PDB file of C-alpha atoms and ligand atoms in Angstrom:
ATOM      1  CA  MET A  15     -23.768 153.099 187.377  1.00 89.00           C
ATOM      2  CA  ILE A  16     -23.313 155.415 190.339  1.00 93.00           C
ATOM      3  CA  ASN A  17     -24.402 152.831 192.877  1.00 94.00           C
ATOM      4  CA  GLU A  18     -21.751 150.394 191.627  1.00 96.00           C
ATOM      5  CA  THR A  19     -19.073 153.077 191.744  1.00 97.00           C
ATOM      6  CA  LEU A  20     -20.040 154.079 195.280  1.00 98.00           C
ATOM      7  CA  THR A  21     -19.942 150.447 196.363  1.00 98.00           C
ATOM      8  CA  GLU A  22     -16.546 149.962 194.737  1.00 98.00           C
ATOM      9  CA  ILE A  23     -15.172 153.089 196.420  1.00 98.00           C
ATOM     10  CA  TYR A  24     -16.382 151.782 199.762  1.00 98.00           C
ATOM     11  CA  GLN A  25     -14.835 148.351 199.237  1.00 98.00           C
ATOM     12  CA  LEU A  26     -11.487 149.768 198.174  1.00 98.00           C
ATOM     13  CA  LEU A  27     -11.384 152.123 201.146  1.00 98.00           C
ATOM     14  CA  PHE A  28     -12.454 149.451 203.612  1.00 98.00           C
ATOM     15  CA  ASP A  29      -9.963 146.925 202.228  1.00 98.00           C
ATOM     16  CA  HIS A  30      -7.194 149.483 202.551  1.00 98.00           C
ATOM     17  CA  PHE A  31      -7.977 151.188 205.851  1.00 98.00           C
ATOM     18  CA  GLY A  32     -10.150 148.636 207.681  1.00 98.00           C
ATOM     19  CA  PRO A  33     -12.867 149.589 210.181  1.00 97.00           C
ATOM     20  CA  GLN A  34     -12.570 153.108 211.610  1.00 96.00           C
ATOM     21  CA  HIS A  35     -14.566 152.517 214.814  1.00 93.00           C
ATOM     22  CA  TRP A  36     -16.577 155.733 214.666  1.00 94.00           C
ATOM     23  CA  TRP A  37     -17.991 157.536 216.527  1.00 90.00           C
ATOM     24  CA  PRO A  38     -15.833 157.279 219.640  1.00 88.00           C
ATOM     25  CA  GLY A  39     -17.976 157.833 222.728  1.00 91.00           C
ATOM     26  CA  GLU A  40     -19.204 155.788 225.664  1.00 90.00           C
ATOM     27  CA  THR A  41     -22.788 157.058 225.579  1.00 95.00           C
ATOM     28  CA  GLN A  42     -25.254 158.586 223.126  1.00 96.00           C
ATOM     29  CA  PHE A  43     -24.977 161.867 224.978  1.00 97.00           C
ATOM     30  CA  GLU A  44     -21.195 161.875 224.756  1.00 97.00           C
ATOM     31  CA  ILE A  45     -21.480 161.366 220.977  1.00 97.00           C
ATOM     32  CA  ILE A  46     -23.909 164.289 220.707  1.00 98.00           C
ATOM     33  CA  THR A  47     -21.589 166.480 222.749  1.00 98.00           C
ATOM     34  CA  GLY A  48     -18.619 165.480 220.604  1.00 97.00           C
ATOM     35  CA  ALA A  49     -20.552 166.241 217.406  1.00 97.00           C
ATOM     36  CA  ILE A  50     -21.262 169.771 218.631  1.00 97.00           C
ATOM     37  CA  LEU A  51     -17.711 170.376 219.860  1.00 97.00           C
ATOM     38  CA  THR A  52     -15.862 169.012 216.834  1.00 96.00           C
ATOM     39  CA  GLN A  53     -16.684 171.856 214.461  1.00 90.00           C
ATOM     40  CA  ASN A  54     -13.489 173.564 213.243  1.00 89.00           C
ATOM     41  CA  THR A  55     -11.104 171.611 215.413  1.00 92.00           C
ATOM     42  CA  ASN A  56      -9.370 168.263 215.499  1.00 92.00           C
ATOM     43  CA  TRP A  57     -10.647 165.324 217.452  1.00 93.00           C
ATOM     44  CA  GLY A  58      -7.775 165.370 219.961  1.00 95.00           C
ATOM     45  CA  ASN A  59      -8.927 168.774 221.194  1.00 97.00           C
ATOM     46  CA  VAL A  60     -12.509 167.553 221.498  1.00 97.00           C
ATOM     47  CA  GLN A  61     -11.331 164.608 223.569  1.00 97.00           C
ATOM     48  CA  LYS A  62      -9.600 166.960 226.003  1.00 98.00           C
ATOM     49  CA  ALA A  63     -12.795 169.001 226.383  1.00 98.00           C
ATOM     50  CA  ILE A  64     -14.860 165.868 226.918  1.00 98.00           C
ATOM     51  CA  ALA A  65     -12.326 164.575 229.452  1.00 98.00           C
ATOM     52  CA  ASN A  66     -12.727 167.848 231.374  1.00 98.00           C
ATOM     53  CA  LEU A  67     -16.507 167.435 231.428  1.00 98.00           C
ATOM     54  CA  LYS A  68     -16.166 163.843 232.563  1.00 97.00           C
ATOM     55  CA  SER A  69     -13.723 164.557 235.342  1.00 97.00           C
ATOM     56  CA  ALA A  70     -16.025 167.321 236.594  1.00 97.00           C
ATOM     57  CA  HIS A  71     -18.897 164.761 236.471  1.00 97.00           C
ATOM     58  CA  LEU A  72     -20.828 167.051 234.177  1.00 97.00           C
ATOM     59  CA  LEU A  73     -21.292 164.962 231.052  1.00 97.00           C
ATOM     60  CA  THR A  74     -25.017 164.387 231.452  1.00 97.00           C
ATOM     61  CA  PRO A  75     -27.927 166.375 229.998  1.00 97.00           C
ATOM     62  CA  GLU A  76     -29.115 167.354 233.502  1.00 97.00           C
ATOM     63  CA  LYS A  77     -25.739 168.677 234.636  1.00 97.00           C
ATOM     64  CA  LEU A  78     -25.177 170.619 231.429  1.00 98.00           C
ATOM     65  CA  TYR A  79     -28.660 172.061 231.686  1.00 98.00           C
ATOM     66  CA  ASP A  80     -27.893 173.410 235.154  1.00 97.00           C
ATOM     67  CA  ILE A  81     -24.383 174.725 234.555  1.00 97.00           C
ATOM     68  CA  GLU A  82     -23.706 178.370 233.707  1.00 97.00           C
ATOM     69  CA  VAL A  83     -22.602 178.924 230.133  1.00 98.00           C
ATOM     70  CA  SER A  84     -19.433 180.705 231.313  1.00 98.00           C
ATOM     71  CA  GLU A  85     -18.426 177.709 233.444  1.00 97.00           C
ATOM     72  CA  LEU A  86     -19.148 175.379 230.553  1.00 98.00           C
ATOM     73  CA  ALA A  87     -17.000 177.530 228.251  1.00 98.00           C
ATOM     74  CA  GLU A  88     -14.027 177.207 230.614  1.00 98.00           C
ATOM     75  CA  LEU A  89     -14.352 173.429 230.740  1.00 98.00           C
ATOM     76  CA  ILE A  90     -14.508 173.026 226.978  1.00 98.00           C
ATOM     77  CA  ARG A  91     -11.752 175.546 226.297  1.00 98.00           C
ATOM     78  CA  PRO A  92      -9.440 172.916 224.674  1.00 98.00           C
ATOM     79  CA  ALA A  93     -12.010 172.434 221.873  1.00 97.00           C
ATOM     80  CA  GLY A  94     -11.405 175.989 220.597  1.00 96.00           C
ATOM     81  CA  TYR A  95     -14.060 178.644 219.908  1.00 97.00           C
ATOM     82  CA  PHE A  96     -15.137 177.706 223.416  1.00 97.00           C
ATOM     83  CA  ASN A  97     -17.503 180.615 224.041  1.00 97.00           C
ATOM     84  CA  ILE A  98     -19.399 179.938 220.821  1.00 98.00           C
ATOM     85  CA  LYS A  99     -19.404 176.191 221.372  1.00 98.00           C
ATOM     86  CA  ALA A 100     -20.615 176.550 224.952  1.00 98.00           C
ATOM     87  CA  LYS A 101     -23.574 178.576 223.669  1.00 98.00           C
ATOM     88  CA  ARG A 102     -24.269 175.978 220.964  1.00 98.00           C
ATOM     89  CA  LEU A 103     -24.173 173.162 223.467  1.00 98.00           C
ATOM     90  CA  LYS A 104     -26.496 175.121 225.748  1.00 98.00           C
ATOM     91  CA  ASN A 105     -28.845 175.861 222.845  1.00 98.00           C
ATOM     92  CA  PHE A 106     -29.057 172.147 222.141  1.00 98.00           C
ATOM     93  CA  ILE A 107     -29.588 171.278 225.819  1.00 98.00           C
ATOM     94  CA  ASN A 108     -32.255 173.951 226.238  1.00 98.00           C
ATOM     95  CA  TRP A 109     -34.148 172.690 223.165  1.00 98.00           C
ATOM     96  CA  PHE A 110     -33.768 169.142 224.484  1.00 98.00           C
ATOM     97  CA  PHE A 111     -35.229 169.993 227.907  1.00 98.00           C
ATOM     98  CA  GLU A 112     -37.891 172.417 226.765  1.00 97.00           C
ATOM     99  CA  ASN A 113     -39.292 169.943 224.235  1.00 97.00           C
ATOM    100  CA  TYR A 114     -38.329 166.486 225.413  1.00 97.00           C
ATOM    101  CA  ASP A 115     -37.571 166.799 229.144  1.00 97.00           C
ATOM    102  CA  GLY A 116     -33.947 165.908 228.435  1.00 96.00           C
ATOM    103  CA  GLU A 117     -34.911 162.294 227.726  1.00 96.00           C
ATOM    104  CA  LEU A 118     -33.136 160.605 224.843  1.00 95.00           C
ATOM    105  CA  ALA A 119     -35.863 157.954 224.756  1.00 95.00           C
ATOM    106  CA  ARG A 120     -38.292 160.656 223.624  1.00 96.00           C
ATOM    107  CA  LEU A 121     -36.043 161.588 220.701  1.00 95.00           C
ATOM    108  CA  GLU A 122     -36.018 157.921 219.702  1.00 92.00           C
ATOM    109  CA  ASN A 123     -39.774 158.118 219.121  1.00 92.00           C
ATOM    110  CA  LEU A 124     -39.582 160.941 216.579  1.00 96.00           C
ATOM    111  CA  ASN A 125     -39.383 160.250 212.877  1.00 97.00           C
ATOM    112  CA  THR A 126     -36.108 161.192 211.249  1.00 98.00           C
ATOM    113  CA  ASP A 127     -37.395 164.046 209.079  1.00 97.00           C
ATOM    114  CA  ARG A 128     -38.998 165.800 212.005  1.00 97.00           C
ATOM    115  CA  LEU A 129     -35.997 165.270 214.241  1.00 98.00           C
ATOM    116  CA  ARG A 130     -33.647 166.606 211.567  1.00 98.00           C
ATOM    117  CA  THR A 131     -35.811 169.675 211.017  1.00 98.00           C
ATOM    118  CA  GLU A 132     -35.921 170.384 214.744  1.00 98.00           C
ATOM    119  CA  LEU A 133     -32.177 169.916 215.196  1.00 98.00           C
ATOM    120  CA  LEU A 134     -31.462 172.274 212.300  1.00 98.00           C
ATOM    121  CA  ALA A 135     -33.656 174.889 213.945  1.00 98.00           C
ATOM    122  CA  VAL A 136     -31.396 174.920 217.028  1.00 98.00           C
ATOM    123  CA  LYS A 137     -29.103 177.938 216.713  1.00 98.00           C
ATOM    124  CA  GLY A 138     -25.555 176.821 215.904  1.00 96.00           C
ATOM    125  CA  ILE A 139     -26.458 173.293 214.806  1.00 97.00           C
ATOM    126  CA  GLY A 140     -25.601 172.989 211.126  1.00 97.00           C
ATOM    127  CA  ARG A 141     -26.269 170.162 208.730  1.00 98.00           C
ATOM    128  CA  GLU A 142     -23.108 168.190 209.371  1.00 97.00           C
ATOM    129  CA  THR A 143     -23.584 168.381 213.142  1.00 97.00           C
ATOM    130  CA  ALA A 144     -27.274 167.491 212.970  1.00 98.00           C
ATOM    131  CA  ASP A 145     -26.582 164.575 210.669  1.00 98.00           C
ATOM    132  CA  SER A 146     -23.700 163.321 212.813  1.00 98.00           C
ATOM    133  CA  ILE A 147     -26.059 163.329 215.794  1.00 98.00           C
ATOM    134  CA  LEU A 148     -28.729 161.519 213.777  1.00 98.00           C
ATOM    135  CA  LEU A 149     -26.424 158.843 212.392  1.00 98.00           C
ATOM    136  CA  TYR A 150     -23.885 158.283 215.130  1.00 97.00           C
ATOM    137  CA  ALA A 151     -25.903 158.953 218.293  1.00 97.00           C
ATOM    138  CA  LEU A 152     -29.421 158.076 217.189  1.00 97.00           C
ATOM    139  CA  ASN A 153     -28.737 155.390 214.582  1.00 97.00           C
ATOM    140  CA  ARG A 154     -30.793 157.036 211.820  1.00 98.00           C
ATOM    141  CA  GLU A 155     -30.243 156.305 208.116  1.00 98.00           C
ATOM    142  CA  ILE A 156     -28.680 159.653 207.307  1.00 98.00           C
ATOM    143  CA  PHE A 157     -25.439 159.972 205.343  1.00 98.00           C
ATOM    144  CA  VAL A 158     -23.122 162.598 206.823  1.00 98.00           C
ATOM    145  CA  VAL A 159     -21.231 164.624 204.239  1.00 97.00           C
ATOM    146  CA  ASP A 160     -18.411 167.112 204.576  1.00 96.00           C
ATOM    147  CA  ALA A 161     -15.648 168.759 202.582  1.00 95.00           C
ATOM    148  CA  TYR A 162     -13.792 165.449 202.227  1.00 97.00           C
ATOM    149  CA  THR A 163     -16.884 163.781 200.787  1.00 97.00           C
ATOM    150  CA  ALA A 164     -17.362 166.621 198.315  1.00 97.00           C
ATOM    151  CA  ARG A 165     -13.756 166.516 197.177  1.00 97.00           C
ATOM    152  CA  VAL A 166     -13.651 162.760 196.553  1.00 98.00           C
ATOM    153  CA  ALA A 167     -17.072 162.716 194.870  1.00 98.00           C
ATOM    154  CA  PHE A 168     -16.196 165.603 192.577  1.00 97.00           C
ATOM    155  CA  ARG A 169     -12.756 164.298 191.624  1.00 98.00           C
ATOM    156  CA  HIS A 170     -14.311 160.947 190.774  1.00 98.00           C
ATOM    157  CA  GLY A 171     -16.944 162.496 188.534  1.00 96.00           C
ATOM    158  CA  LEU A 172     -19.898 161.645 190.756  1.00 97.00           C
ATOM    159  CA  ILE A 173     -21.160 165.162 191.288  1.00 96.00           C
ATOM    160  CA  GLU A 174     -20.841 168.685 189.947  1.00 94.00           C
ATOM    161  CA  PRO A 175     -18.304 170.981 191.624  1.00 91.00           C
ATOM    162  CA  ASP A 176     -21.006 173.321 192.892  1.00 93.00           C
ATOM    163  CA  ALA A 177     -23.124 170.553 194.481  1.00 96.00           C
ATOM    164  CA  ASP A 178     -24.470 171.601 197.849  1.00 97.00           C
ATOM    165  CA  TYR A 179     -24.717 169.611 201.061  1.00 97.00           C
ATOM    166  CA  GLU A 180     -28.171 168.192 200.343  1.00 98.00           C
ATOM    167  CA  GLN A 181     -27.236 167.107 196.830  1.00 98.00           C
ATOM    168  CA  LEU A 182     -24.224 165.257 198.181  1.00 98.00           C
ATOM    169  CA  ARG A 183     -26.305 163.599 200.870  1.00 98.00           C
ATOM    170  CA  GLU A 184     -28.872 162.588 198.267  1.00 98.00           C
ATOM    171  CA  LEU A 185     -26.141 161.125 196.055  1.00 98.00           C
ATOM    172  CA  PHE A 186     -25.115 158.668 198.759  1.00 98.00           C
ATOM    173  CA  GLU A 187     -28.513 158.004 200.298  1.00 98.00           C
ATOM    174  CA  SER A 188     -30.227 157.267 196.986  1.00 98.00           C
ATOM    175  CA  ASN A 189     -27.471 155.028 195.653  1.00 98.00           C
ATOM    176  CA  LEU A 190     -26.648 152.941 198.705  1.00 98.00           C
ATOM    177  CA  PRO A 191     -28.765 150.567 200.771  1.00 97.00           C
ATOM    178  CA  PRO A 192     -30.190 152.405 203.816  1.00 97.00           C
ATOM    179  CA  ASP A 193     -27.851 150.792 206.292  1.00 97.00           C
ATOM    180  CA  THR A 194     -26.615 152.769 209.283  1.00 97.00           C
ATOM    181  CA  LYS A 195     -23.540 150.564 209.720  1.00 97.00           C
ATOM    182  CA  LEU A 196     -22.563 151.183 206.105  1.00 98.00           C
ATOM    183  CA  PHE A 197     -23.223 154.938 206.371  1.00 98.00           C
ATOM    184  CA  ASN A 198     -21.220 155.078 209.587  1.00 97.00           C
ATOM    185  CA  GLU A 199     -18.187 153.343 208.163  1.00 98.00           C
ATOM    186  CA  TYR A 200     -18.374 154.994 204.752  1.00 98.00           C
ATOM    187  CA  HIS A 201     -18.304 158.529 206.144  1.00 98.00           C
ATOM    188  CA  ALA A 202     -15.386 157.676 208.428  1.00 97.00           C
ATOM    189  CA  LEU A 203     -13.460 156.130 205.512  1.00 98.00           C
ATOM    190  CA  LEU A 204     -14.025 159.213 203.351  1.00 98.00           C
ATOM    191  CA  VAL A 205     -12.621 161.378 206.135  1.00 97.00           C
ATOM    192  CA  ARG A 206      -9.609 159.064 206.348  1.00 98.00           C
ATOM    193  CA  VAL A 207      -8.849 159.113 202.622  1.00 98.00           C
ATOM    194  CA  GLY A 208      -9.469 162.857 202.553  1.00 98.00           C
ATOM    195  CA  LYS A 209      -6.928 163.432 205.304  1.00 97.00           C
ATOM    196  CA  GLU A 210      -4.290 161.061 204.000  1.00 98.00           C
ATOM    197  CA  PHE A 211      -4.578 161.307 200.209  1.00 98.00           C
ATOM    198  CA  CYS A 212      -7.387 163.448 198.837  1.00 98.00           C
ATOM    199  CA  ARG A 213      -6.148 166.702 200.275  1.00 97.00           C
ATOM    200  CA  PRO A 214      -6.571 170.029 198.533  1.00 96.00           C
ATOM    201  CA  LYS A 215      -3.360 169.025 196.738  1.00 96.00           C
ATOM    202  CA  ALA A 216      -4.205 165.417 195.891  1.00 97.00           C
ATOM    203  CA  LYS A 217      -1.759 162.568 196.504  1.00 97.00           C
ATOM    204  CA  CYS A 218      -3.201 160.056 194.043  1.00 98.00           C
ATOM    205  CA  ALA A 219      -0.078 157.892 193.940  1.00 97.00           C
ATOM    206  CA  GLY A 220      -0.697 155.088 196.405  1.00 97.00           C
ATOM    207  CA  CYS A 221      -4.276 156.182 197.173  1.00 98.00           C
ATOM    208  CA  PRO A 222      -6.664 153.221 197.484  1.00 98.00           C
ATOM    209  CA  LEU A 223      -8.905 154.874 194.862  1.00 98.00           C
ATOM    210  CA  GLU A 224      -6.082 155.481 192.393  1.00 98.00           C
ATOM    211  CA  LYS A 225      -7.233 152.773 189.970  1.00 97.00           C
ATOM    212  CA  LEU A 226     -10.705 154.329 189.578  1.00 98.00           C
ATOM    213  CA  PRO A 227     -11.277 157.077 186.966  1.00 97.00           C
ATOM    214  CA  HIS A 228     -10.538 160.432 188.546  1.00 97.00           C
ATOM    215  CA  GLU A 229      -9.483 163.892 187.588  1.00 96.00           C
ATOM    216  CA  VAL A 230      -7.686 166.352 189.802  1.00 95.00           C
ATOM    217  CA  GLU A 231      -7.856 170.062 189.165  1.00 83.00           C
ATOM    218  CA  GLU A 232      -4.461 171.709 188.555  1.00 73.00           C
TER     219      GLU A 232
HETATM  220  S1  SF4 B 306      -6.279 161.342 196.025  1.00 70.32           S
HETATM  221 FE1  SF4 B 306      -6.687 160.996 193.842  1.00 70.32          FE
HETATM  222  S2  SF4 B 306      -7.217 158.821 193.685  1.00 70.32           S
HETATM  223 FE2  SF4 B 306      -7.370 159.392 195.854  1.00 70.32          FE
HETATM  224  S3  SF4 B 306      -9.486 159.936 196.179  1.00 70.32           S
HETATM  225 FE3  SF4 B 306      -8.426 161.821 195.662  1.00 70.32          FE
HETATM  226  S4  SF4 B 306      -8.626 162.035 193.439  1.00 70.32           S
HETATM  227 FE4  SF4 B 306      -9.117 159.930 193.982  1.00 70.32          FE
END
């Protein structure tokens, strides 16, 4: 049964790695900002960009709404692709102010499907970013998937190799209890095992999932 396998994978990962304490961020808005900045870079670089915004006292929706995109780009330079990311952050902020007056409390009142659809319509916000915002900043029952998730799921026979993002999300959401704490920890644990063991060239020896049936492409 897929649900039993997914539960077993979670338990093995949690027993091995322990809690991952995601998503690091002092406020909901900091988590949203981090989710937009983290595309195609490592978290250390995002932290530097966020530290710059904090030390300039700009890490609020109002301040980022007012700032020029060029100034924002300079501040987030450590995150890489800073011109593109500054535009993405501005696109999000503009949508947020034009539709919800920049008030997070108003996002809280929207149902998840509508919120997800609206986030995905913001230029530069892809599925993984939207879902990270929904789960980690807004506590919605959405399972975030990424390349690590796909790799582990495929190698463990849970999904076809050509499964797309929505099929992967459906796999987890329909076979696990809708629990944001579980979704939070599970995604973080998949990232961890993907970085340490389930790399493009798998290191199955010593992996916490080694005892489960798996097949690695040559
Ligand atoms: S490294 Fe091997 S055992 Fe570990 S998750 Fe990947 S396929 Fe499974």
